[in-house]
PDB file of C-alpha atoms and ligand atoms in Angstrom:
ATOM      1  CA  MET A 526       9.208  12.458 -11.252  1.00  0.00           C
ATOM      2  CA  ARG A 527      10.335   8.871 -11.295  1.00  0.00           C
ATOM      3  CA  LEU A 528       8.789   6.027  -9.306  1.00  0.00           C
ATOM      4  CA  TYR A 529      11.018   3.079  -8.472  1.00  0.00           C
ATOM      5  CA  ASP A 530       8.289   0.527  -8.555  1.00  0.00           C
ATOM      6  CA  HIS A 531       7.201  -3.089  -8.820  1.00  0.00           C
ATOM      7  CA  PRO A 532       3.875  -3.769 -10.598  1.00  0.00           C
ATOM      8  CA  ALA A 533       2.925  -6.622  -8.201  1.00  0.00           C
ATOM      9  CA  SER A 534       3.579  -4.619  -5.012  1.00  0.00           C
ATOM     10  CA  GLY A 535       0.634  -3.255  -3.030  1.00  0.00           C
ATOM     11  CA  ASN A 536       2.904  -0.607  -1.503  1.00  0.00           C
ATOM     12  CA  CYS A 537       3.868   0.600  -4.992  1.00  0.00           C
ATOM     13  CA  LEU A 538       0.221   0.452  -6.103  1.00  0.00           C
ATOM     14  CA  LYS A 539      -0.613   3.105  -3.476  1.00  0.00           C
ATOM     15  CA  ALA A 540       1.885   5.524  -5.044  1.00  0.00           C
ATOM     16  CA  ARG A 541       0.670   4.770  -8.579  1.00  0.00           C
ATOM     17  CA  ILE A 542      -2.974   5.383  -7.599  1.00  0.00           C
ATOM     18  CA  ALA A 543      -2.136   8.794  -6.090  1.00  0.00           C
ATOM     19  CA  LEU A 544       0.123   9.862  -8.976  1.00  0.00           C
ATOM     20  CA  ARG A 545      -2.604   9.022 -11.494  1.00  0.00           C
ATOM     21  CA  GLN A 546      -5.466  10.556  -9.529  1.00  0.00           C
ATOM     22  CA  LEU A 547      -3.488  13.768  -9.040  1.00  0.00           C
ATOM     23  CA  GLY A 548      -2.491  13.844 -12.701  1.00  0.00           C
ATOM     24  CA  VAL A 549       1.229  13.942 -11.891  1.00  0.00           C
ATOM     25  CA  PRO A 550       3.330  12.784 -14.856  1.00  0.00           C
ATOM     26  CA  TYR A 551       5.909  10.181 -13.843  1.00  0.00           C
ATOM     27  CA  GLU A 552       8.182   7.527 -15.207  1.00  0.00           C
ATOM     28  CA  ALA A 553       7.933   4.073 -13.619  1.00  0.00           C
ATOM     29  CA  VAL A 554      11.162   2.110 -13.269  1.00  0.00           C
ATOM     30  CA  THR A 555      10.709  -1.506 -12.200  1.00  0.00           C
ATOM     31  CA  VAL A 556      13.113  -2.724  -9.530  1.00  0.00           C
ATOM     32  CA  ASP A 557      12.784  -6.505  -9.504  1.00  0.00           C
ATOM     33  CA  LEU A 558      12.440  -7.257  -5.814  1.00  0.00           C
ATOM     34  CA  PHE A 559      12.176 -10.989  -6.593  1.00  0.00           C
ATOM     35  CA  ARG A 560      15.692 -10.821  -8.080  1.00  0.00           C
ATOM     36  CA  ARG A 561      16.966  -8.834  -5.071  1.00  0.00           C
ATOM     37  CA  GLU A 562      17.492  -5.698  -7.174  1.00  0.00           C
ATOM     38  CA  THR A 563      16.044  -3.770  -4.207  1.00  0.00           C
ATOM     39  CA  ARG A 564      19.190  -4.666  -2.257  1.00  0.00           C
ATOM     40  CA  ALA A 565      21.656  -3.562  -4.972  1.00  0.00           C
ATOM     41  CA  PRO A 566      23.945  -0.670  -3.970  1.00  0.00           C
ATOM     42  CA  GLU A 567      22.320   1.734  -6.461  1.00  0.00           C
ATOM     43  CA  HIS A 568      18.898   1.116  -4.952  1.00  0.00           C
ATOM     44  CA  MET A 569      20.245   1.231  -1.383  1.00  0.00           C
ATOM     45  CA  ALA A 570      21.492   4.726  -2.265  1.00  0.00           C
ATOM     46  CA  ARG A 571      17.871   5.683  -3.004  1.00  0.00           C
ATOM     47  CA  ASN A 572      16.454   3.978   0.108  1.00  0.00           C
ATOM     48  CA  PRO A 573      18.736   2.801   2.923  1.00  0.00           C
ATOM     49  CA  ASP A 574      16.020   0.230   3.755  1.00  0.00           C
ATOM     50  CA  GLY A 575      16.369  -1.353   0.295  1.00  0.00           C
ATOM     51  CA  ARG A 576      12.685  -1.490  -0.681  1.00  0.00           C
ATOM     52  CA  VAL A 577      10.202  -0.051  -3.145  1.00  0.00           C
ATOM     53  CA  PRO A 578       8.362   2.242  -3.670  1.00  0.00           C
ATOM     54  CA  VAL A 579      10.795   5.151  -3.874  1.00  0.00           C
ATOM     55  CA  LEU A 580       9.755   8.428  -5.469  1.00  0.00           C
ATOM     56  CA  GLU A 581      12.576  10.402  -7.083  1.00  0.00           C
ATOM     57  CA  LEU A 582      11.957  14.110  -7.543  1.00  0.00           C
ATOM     58  CA  ASP A 583      13.263  16.066 -10.509  1.00  0.00           C
ATOM     59  CA  SER A 584      15.929  17.459  -8.130  1.00  0.00           C
ATOM     60  CA  GLY A 585      17.221  13.919  -7.582  1.00  0.00           C
ATOM     61  CA  ARG A 586      16.030  13.791  -3.945  1.00  0.00           C
ATOM     62  CA  THR A 587      14.355  10.504  -3.105  1.00  0.00           C
ATOM     63  CA  ILE A 588      11.363   9.692  -0.899  1.00  0.00           C
ATOM     64  CA  PRO A 589      11.062   6.047   0.254  1.00  0.00           C
ATOM     65  CA  GLU A 590       8.046   4.608   2.161  1.00  0.00           C
ATOM     66  CA  SER A 591       4.586   4.518   0.622  1.00  0.00           C
ATOM     67  CA  GLY A 592       3.088   6.660   3.394  1.00  0.00           C
ATOM     68  CA  ALA A 593       5.716   9.396   3.017  1.00  0.00           C
ATOM     69  CA  ILE A 594       5.202   9.369  -0.768  1.00  0.00           C
ATOM     70  CA  LEU A 595       1.419   9.655  -0.397  1.00  0.00           C
ATOM     71  CA  LEU A 596       1.694  12.557   2.051  1.00  0.00           C
ATOM     72  CA  TYR A 597       4.259  14.356  -0.129  1.00  0.00           C
ATOM     73  CA  LEU A 598       2.060  14.028  -3.216  1.00  0.00           C
ATOM     74  CA  ALA A 599      -1.142  14.950  -1.366  1.00  0.00           C
ATOM     75  CA  GLU A 600       0.164  18.175   0.214  1.00  0.00           C
ATOM     76  CA  GLY A 601      -2.027  21.075  -0.931  1.00  0.00           C
ATOM     77  CA  THR A 602      -4.503  18.816  -2.759  1.00  0.00           C
ATOM     78  CA  HIS A 603      -8.006  17.490  -2.030  1.00  0.00           C
ATOM     79  CA  LEU A 604      -6.424  14.222  -0.842  1.00  0.00           C
ATOM     80  CA  LEU A 605      -5.156  15.787   2.424  1.00  0.00           C
ATOM     81  CA  PRO A 606      -7.172  18.145   4.656  1.00  0.00           C
ATOM     82  CA  ASP A 607      -5.639  21.408   5.915  1.00  0.00           C
ATOM     83  CA  ASP A 608      -7.340  21.250   9.299  1.00  0.00           C
ATOM     84  CA  ARG A 609      -4.936  19.985  11.974  1.00  0.00           C
ATOM     85  CA  LEU A 610      -7.382  17.583  13.612  1.00  0.00           C
ATOM     86  CA  GLU A 611      -8.691  16.198  10.326  1.00  0.00           C
ATOM     87  CA  ARG A 612      -5.104  15.715   9.220  1.00  0.00           C
ATOM     88  CA  ALA A 613      -4.362  13.851  12.466  1.00  0.00           C
ATOM     89  CA  THR A 614      -7.168  11.431  11.563  1.00  0.00           C
ATOM     90  CA  VAL A 615      -5.528  10.829   8.174  1.00  0.00           C
ATOM     91  CA  HIS A 616      -2.232  10.158   9.971  1.00  0.00           C
ATOM     92  CA  GLN A 617      -4.009   7.870  12.481  1.00  0.00           C
ATOM     93  CA  TRP A 618      -5.232   5.548   9.740  1.00  0.00           C
ATOM     94  CA  MET A 619      -1.957   5.691   7.830  1.00  0.00           C
ATOM     95  CA  PHE A 620       0.025   4.681  10.933  1.00  0.00           C
ATOM     96  CA  PHE A 621      -2.552   1.955  11.577  1.00  0.00           C
ATOM     97  CA  GLU A 622      -2.113   0.741   8.002  1.00  0.00           C
ATOM     98  CA  GLN A 623       1.637   0.389   8.408  1.00  0.00           C
ATOM     99  CA  ASN A 624       1.553  -1.069  11.922  1.00  0.00           C
ATOM    100  CA  GLN A 625      -1.388  -3.450  11.642  1.00  0.00           C
ATOM    101  CA  VAL A 626      -2.335  -4.066   8.010  1.00  0.00           C
ATOM    102  CA  GLU A 627       0.864  -3.885   5.977  1.00  0.00           C
ATOM    103  CA  SER A 628       3.008  -5.642   8.566  1.00  0.00           C
ATOM    104  CA  SER A 629       0.618  -8.604   8.629  1.00  0.00           C
ATOM    105  CA  LEU A 630      -1.303  -8.944   5.353  1.00  0.00           C
ATOM    106  CA  ALA A 631       1.485  -7.836   2.993  1.00  0.00           C
ATOM    107  CA  VAL A 632       3.906 -10.347   4.514  1.00  0.00           C
ATOM    108  CA  ALA A 633       1.322 -13.168   4.581  1.00  0.00           C
ATOM    109  CA  ARG A 634       0.434 -12.410   0.941  1.00  0.00           C
ATOM    110  CA  PHE A 635       4.113 -12.615   0.007  1.00  0.00           C
ATOM    111  CA  LEU A 636       4.487 -15.985   1.784  1.00  0.00           C
ATOM    112  CA  VAL A 637       1.348 -17.406   0.145  1.00  0.00           C
ATOM    113  CA  LEU A 638       1.972 -16.090  -3.385  1.00  0.00           C
ATOM    114  CA  THR A 639       5.590 -17.248  -3.393  1.00  0.00           C
ATOM    115  CA  GLY A 640       4.655 -20.722  -2.104  1.00  0.00           C
ATOM    116  CA  ARG A 641       6.472 -20.282   1.209  1.00  0.00           C
ATOM    117  CA  ASP A 642       3.354 -20.553   3.398  1.00  0.00           C
ATOM    118  CA  GLU A 643       3.586 -24.320   3.984  1.00  0.00           C
ATOM    119  CA  LYS A 644       7.218 -24.086   5.043  1.00  0.00           C
ATOM    120  CA  TYR A 645       6.376 -21.163   7.351  1.00  0.00           C
ATOM    121  CA  ARG A 646       2.899 -22.379   8.407  1.00  0.00           C
ATOM    122  CA  ALA A 647       2.916 -21.064  11.996  1.00  0.00           C
ATOM    123  CA  VAL A 648       4.276 -17.663  10.936  1.00  0.00           C
ATOM    124  CA  THR A 649       1.764 -17.387   8.087  1.00  0.00           C
ATOM    125  CA  ASP A 650      -1.169 -18.372  10.308  1.00  0.00           C
ATOM    126  CA  SER A 651      -0.155 -15.873  12.941  1.00  0.00           C
ATOM    127  CA  LEU A 652       0.176 -13.072  10.348  1.00  0.00           C
ATOM    128  CA  VAL A 653      -3.236 -13.883   8.856  1.00  0.00           C
ATOM    129  CA  ALA A 654      -4.819 -13.892  12.334  1.00  0.00           C
ATOM    130  CA  ARG A 655      -3.248 -10.505  13.092  1.00  0.00           C
ATOM    131  CA  GLY A 656      -4.362  -9.216   9.678  1.00  0.00           C
ATOM    132  CA  GLN A 657      -7.897 -10.434  10.295  1.00  0.00           C
ATOM    133  CA  GLY A 658      -7.853  -8.551  13.604  1.00  0.00           C
ATOM    134  CA  ALA A 659      -6.721  -5.408  11.760  1.00  0.00           C
ATOM    135  CA  LEU A 660      -9.591  -5.843   9.296  1.00  0.00           C
ATOM    136  CA  SER A 661     -12.023  -6.066  12.228  1.00  0.00           C
ATOM    137  CA  SER A 662     -10.601  -2.774  13.528  1.00  0.00           C
ATOM    138  CA  LEU A 663     -11.023  -1.199  10.087  1.00  0.00           C
ATOM    139  CA  ALA A 664     -14.606  -2.503   9.951  1.00  0.00           C
ATOM    140  CA  ARG A 665     -15.271  -0.859  13.330  1.00  0.00           C
ATOM    141  CA  GLY A 666     -13.784   2.372  11.963  1.00  0.00           C
ATOM    142  CA  LEU A 667     -16.242   2.221   9.074  1.00  0.00           C
ATOM    143  CA  ALA A 668     -19.189   1.006  11.176  1.00  0.00           C
ATOM    144  CA  ASP A 669     -21.016   4.362  11.193  1.00  0.00           C
ATOM    145  CA  GLU A 670     -21.259   3.937   7.391  1.00  0.00           C
ATOM    146  CA  ARG A 671     -19.047   6.928   6.710  1.00  0.00           C
ATOM    147  CA  ARG A 672     -18.185   7.212   3.032  1.00  0.00           C
ATOM    148  CA  PHE A 673     -14.428   7.111   3.495  1.00  0.00           C
ATOM    149  CA  ILE A 674     -12.230   6.155   6.428  1.00  0.00           C
ATOM    150  CA  CYS A 675     -11.802   9.737   7.667  1.00  0.00           C
ATOM    151  CA  GLY A 676     -15.379  10.856   6.952  1.00  0.00           C
ATOM    152  CA  ASP A 677     -17.063  12.283   3.871  1.00  0.00           C
ATOM    153  CA  ASP A 678     -13.880  12.976   1.944  1.00  0.00           C
ATOM    154  CA  TYR A 679     -11.568  10.586   0.124  1.00  0.00           C
ATOM    155  CA  THR A 680      -7.992  11.009   1.371  1.00  0.00           C
ATOM    156  CA  VAL A 681      -4.581   9.378   1.115  1.00  0.00           C
ATOM    157  CA  ALA A 682      -5.564   7.279   4.152  1.00  0.00           C
ATOM    158  CA  ASP A 683      -8.068   5.467   1.912  1.00  0.00           C
ATOM    159  CA  ILE A 684      -5.366   4.911  -0.719  1.00  0.00           C
ATOM    160  CA  ALA A 685      -2.920   3.597   1.895  1.00  0.00           C
ATOM    161  CA  LEU A 686      -5.469   1.153   3.307  1.00  0.00           C
ATOM    162  CA  TYR A 687      -6.655   0.042  -0.127  1.00  0.00           C
ATOM    163  CA  GLY A 688      -3.167  -1.246  -0.981  1.00  0.00           C
ATOM    164  CA  TYR A 689      -3.391  -4.462   1.047  1.00  0.00           C
ATOM    165  CA  VAL A 690      -7.046  -4.562   2.148  1.00  0.00           C
ATOM    166  CA  HIS A 691      -8.407  -5.058  -1.380  1.00  0.00           C
ATOM    167  CA  CYS A 692      -6.166  -8.104  -1.898  1.00  0.00           C
ATOM    168  CA  ALA A 693      -6.439  -9.525   1.651  1.00  0.00           C
ATOM    169  CA  HIS A 694      -7.950 -12.707   0.167  1.00  0.00           C
ATOM    170  CA  GLU A 695      -4.595 -13.396  -1.519  1.00  0.00           C
ATOM    171  CA  ALA A 696      -3.084 -13.562   1.972  1.00  0.00           C
ATOM    172  CA  GLY A 697      -5.849 -15.906   3.170  1.00  0.00           C
ATOM    173  CA  ALA A 698      -7.871 -13.237   5.014  1.00  0.00           C
ATOM    174  CA  ASP A 699     -11.400 -12.034   4.371  1.00  0.00           C
ATOM    175  CA  ALA A 700     -11.904  -8.280   3.971  1.00  0.00           C
ATOM    176  CA  ARG A 701     -14.991  -7.934   1.784  1.00  0.00           C
ATOM    177  CA  GLY A 702     -17.049 -10.062   4.189  1.00  0.00           C
ATOM    178  CA  GLN A 703     -16.225  -7.803   7.146  1.00  0.00           C
ATOM    179  CA  GLY A 704     -18.924  -5.245   7.904  1.00  0.00           C
ATOM    180  CA  THR A 705     -18.913  -2.374   5.432  1.00  0.00           C
ATOM    181  CA  ILE A 706     -15.363  -2.923   4.129  1.00  0.00           C
ATOM    182  CA  GLY A 707     -16.681  -4.293   0.821  1.00  0.00           C
ATOM    183  CA  ALA A 708     -18.849  -1.210   0.226  1.00  0.00           C
ATOM    184  CA  TRP A 709     -15.954   1.099   1.201  1.00  0.00           C
ATOM    185  CA  LEU A 710     -13.633  -0.678  -1.273  1.00  0.00           C
ATOM    186  CA  GLU A 711     -16.221  -0.115  -4.001  1.00  0.00           C
ATOM    187  CA  ARG A 712     -16.479   3.591  -3.134  1.00  0.00           C
ATOM    188  CA  VAL A 713     -12.679   3.923  -3.281  1.00  0.00           C
ATOM    189  CA  GLU A 714     -12.620   2.145  -6.657  1.00  0.00           C
ATOM    190  CA  ALA A 715     -15.317   4.546  -7.953  1.00  0.00           C
ATOM    191  CA  THR A 716     -13.327   7.731  -7.191  1.00  0.00           C
ATOM    192  CA  PRO A 717     -12.348   9.773 -10.279  1.00  0.00           C
ATOM    193  CA  GLY A 718      -9.291   8.470 -12.102  1.00  0.00           C
ATOM    194  CA  PHE A 719      -8.950   5.404  -9.863  1.00  0.00           C
ATOM    195  CA  GLU A 720      -7.135   2.482 -11.438  1.00  0.00           C
ATOM    196  CA  ASN A 721      -5.954  -0.702  -9.774  1.00  0.00           C
ATOM    197  CA  ASP A 722      -3.171  -1.996 -12.013  1.00  0.00           C
ATOM    198  CA  LEU A 723      -1.711  -4.523  -9.564  1.00  0.00           C
ATOM    199  CA  VAL A 724      -0.386  -7.511 -11.512  1.00  0.00           C
ATOM    200  CA  PRO A 725       0.043 -11.140 -10.328  1.00  0.00           C
ATOM    201  CA  PHE A 726       3.396 -12.216  -8.891  1.00  0.00           C
ATOM    202  CA  PRO A 727       5.752 -13.340 -11.680  1.00  0.00           C
ATOM    203  CA  ALA A 728       6.706 -17.005 -12.031  1.00  0.00           C
ATOM    204  CA  HIS A 729      10.236 -16.328 -10.809  1.00  0.00           C
ATOM    205  CA  ALA A 730       8.816 -15.102  -7.460  1.00  0.00           C
ATOM    206  CA  MET A 731       8.084 -18.711  -6.483  1.00  0.00           C
ATOM    207  CA  ALA A 732      10.434 -20.131  -3.875  1.00  0.00           C
ATOM    208  CA  ALA A 733      12.753 -22.802  -5.244  1.00  0.00           C
ATOM    209  CA  SER A 734      11.584 -26.113  -3.763  1.00  0.00           C
TER     210      SER A 734
HETATM  211  N1  GSH B 968       6.885   0.287   4.806  1.00  0.00           N
HETATM  212  C1  GSH B 968       7.276   0.239   3.415  1.00  0.00           C
HETATM  213  C2  GSH B 968       7.376  -1.228   2.997  1.00  0.00           C
HETATM  214  C3  GSH B 968       7.985  -1.361   1.607  1.00  0.00           C
HETATM  215  C4  GSH B 968       8.161  -2.822   1.218  1.00  0.00           C
HETATM  216  O1  GSH B 968       8.111  -3.749   2.069  1.00  0.00           O
HETATM  217  N2  GSH B 968       8.379  -3.036  -0.077  1.00  0.00           N
HETATM  218  C5  GSH B 968       8.563  -4.379  -0.591  1.00  0.00           C
HETATM  219  C6  GSH B 968       7.681  -4.576  -1.808  1.00  0.00           C
HETATM  220  S1  GSH B 968       5.977  -4.500  -1.360  1.00  0.00           S
HETATM  221  C7  GSH B 968      10.005  -4.533  -1.059  1.00  0.00           C
HETATM  222  O2  GSH B 968      10.565  -3.640  -1.657  1.00  0.00           O
HETATM  223  N3  GSH B 968      10.585  -5.706  -0.808  1.00  0.00           N
HETATM  224  C8  GSH B 968      11.885  -6.030  -1.340  1.00  0.00           C
HETATM  225  C9  GSH B 968      12.909  -6.258  -0.301  1.00  0.00           C
HETATM  226  O3  GSH B 968      12.579  -6.295   0.900  1.00  0.00           O
HETATM  227  O4  GSH B 968      14.074  -6.400  -0.719  1.00  0.00           O
HETATM  228  C10 GSH B 968       6.278   1.010   2.560  1.00  0.00           C
HETATM  229  O5  GSH B 968       5.137   1.192   2.982  1.00  0.00           O
HETATM  230  O6  GSH B 968       6.660   1.471   1.471  1.00  0.00           O
END
């Protein structure tokens, strides 16, 4: 398998965590999103939405979207329950991640780390406020001190949420101070084979002033 990837992307980190924890051999190919390589025709052919991550199977078929990649990789493994209702809970938190966490904290983090937050102050503040609200919802989801977000078992929902919750401070939000989120992050990080290899944004990601 091949992962079209960027080492500073939280969405790509989710795919890398799952690939490593499942012991799936893969080749990582960096697509430099800060140089607009994600919008080049050859990448658009892999993902009509022009973003990473994209997983390419040995057949050449491609799977864009971090959530779709996680669910594809997790099928038939301990990272995804067979039971229909338990699986619906995994889906619940993965949809929540995309709708509430990724759409707010990932964008705010991008604006802050590329130095665009001052120029887009109102947008950034609104994204951080929405992200903080999403973190409060996550904290309520973890309030019964369950080990992982869906219960006793670690699933791809935990991996999906980890992507942007663990680095919420880079967006200007506070995750670790919210209820049991800090303890949950530590439990995720302690799962076998877990590695967070997210790297800082490169210098050329900074907006030209
Ligand atoms: N919903 C998508 C979002 C993917 C996404 O926004 N990827 C960013 C990097 S984190 C990207 O490729 N941005 C480059 C661009 O928009 O051209 C997912 O979860 O995979």
